[in-house]
């Protein structure tokens, strides 16, 4: 099947171009140009002045059953999973081969200390006790088809709910060396500026969150000099009182469906600690990192409270623009930038020869970022996706059940450790 899309504004992953048409064949982008690309027999799509984008990439998620299908309905064609258990990953990778599910790249289980984050949600899983475990741990993840390695450096004192064990710097250095030998990118969970500085000498490639406390200009420059990227995850703020979050986005709510809307309503009423996080510093850090030349891929950390696979990436783009990114820079953060950082050379841009992963939106998101929410069509490897089949499906039910189980585990752990009735 050959498809030719005409009458489009084309954003190629880095900039708006003068092209108005894209031809897709064999799962790849065959040509970019004007309406003369259209040939007899092509499936013709008239974009009617909408904007054609590369398929969106969420650089930080945790899988739920059905998440790849849900994500694709919002134009997210690639999910970069940053910690999931092997059975969930296996299912996602198998489903990702289909036309109505986003592609998945996963770390499988991340490297953490016994009892460390995120044991409250996922235990039991294999852990790391010191540098001597590094080679075995990485080899086991490679055997699970991991595409990158996730390491966790967080003792819970930087804004977490409670102190917890953490890997130390020598262990992360050993894990990074083993992962690089296996050809894997290493993404490190940190939550503070100090932790970010601690890990720069280890050779990690990516920090999986913008720190939640203030970075200095010198620290931002150090991250840039080290060649380390930082995933944004500003959408974590949507799990706390604010502007209404996803439920305040009328263009997204219909595609969320009633079941997920109910979940978001309940999450908004959950118990919260007396001292709420202040996300002002994280937003300021995003702009500081951009100005320092640090690559900032967009990620959501879905399904944290207030976030949903696929939908939340549109909120993330809005957060980046509010933090000081231009709309075009925000679009790059969800297309070309994560493709470069995670070495996905076959996607993230609209260029001949690359995967025909495309999103058509109604509007000009390079001028008004909220236009990304107006998704009218999605192609995965040249096949037009069904955008209506997820809500109410067995995939949705399985995802909600898994989320419910994770939530119950977290509540039980917090209750037991803090003696708080939630």
Coordinates of C-alpha atoms in Angstrom, one line a residue, residues 61-74 76 78-79 81 84 88 91-92 95 100-104 260 302-303 308-311 390 393 395-396 398-400:
X61 CA 7.2 5.8 30.7
X62 CA 6.5 2.7 32.7
X63 CA 4.5 0.1 30.9
X64 CA 1.0 -1.0 31.8
X65 CA -0.8 -3.8 29.8
X66 CA -2.3 -2.1 26.7
X67 CA -0.1 1.1 27.1
X68 CA 1.3 0.9 23.6
X69 CA -2.2 0.8 22.1
X70 CA -3.4 3.7 24.3
X71 CA -0.3 5.8 23.4
X72 CA -0.8 5.4 19.7
X73 CA -4.3 6.9 19.9
X74 CA -2.7 10.1 20.9
X76 CA 2.8 8.6 20.3
X78 CA 7.4 5.1 20.3
X79 CA 7.5 4.5 24.0
X81 CA 10.1 2.3 28.9
X84 CA 9.0 -2.7 33.9
X88 CA 5.0 -6.9 30.9
X91 CA 3.8 -8.7 26.1
X92 CA 4.4 -5.1 25.0
X95 CA 2.0 -6.4 20.7
X100 CA -2.4 -0.2 16.3
X101 CA 0.3 -0.2 19.0
X102 CA 3.2 2.1 19.6
X103 CA 6.7 0.7 19.2
X104 CA 8.4 -0.1 22.5
X260 CA -9.5 6.8 32.6
X302 CA 3.4 7.9 32.9
X303 CA 1.4 6.3 34.6
X308 CA -1.8 8.8 31.1
X309 CA 0.2 7.1 28.3
X310 CA 0.1 9.1 25.1
X311 CA -2.2 11.9 26.4
X390 CA -8.7 1.4 22.9
X393 CA -11.3 -2.5 25.3
X395 CA -6.5 -3.7 26.8
X396 CA -7.9 -0.8 28.8
X398 CA -6.0 -4.9 31.8
X399 CA -4.1 -1.6 32.2
X400 CA -6.5 -0.3 34.8

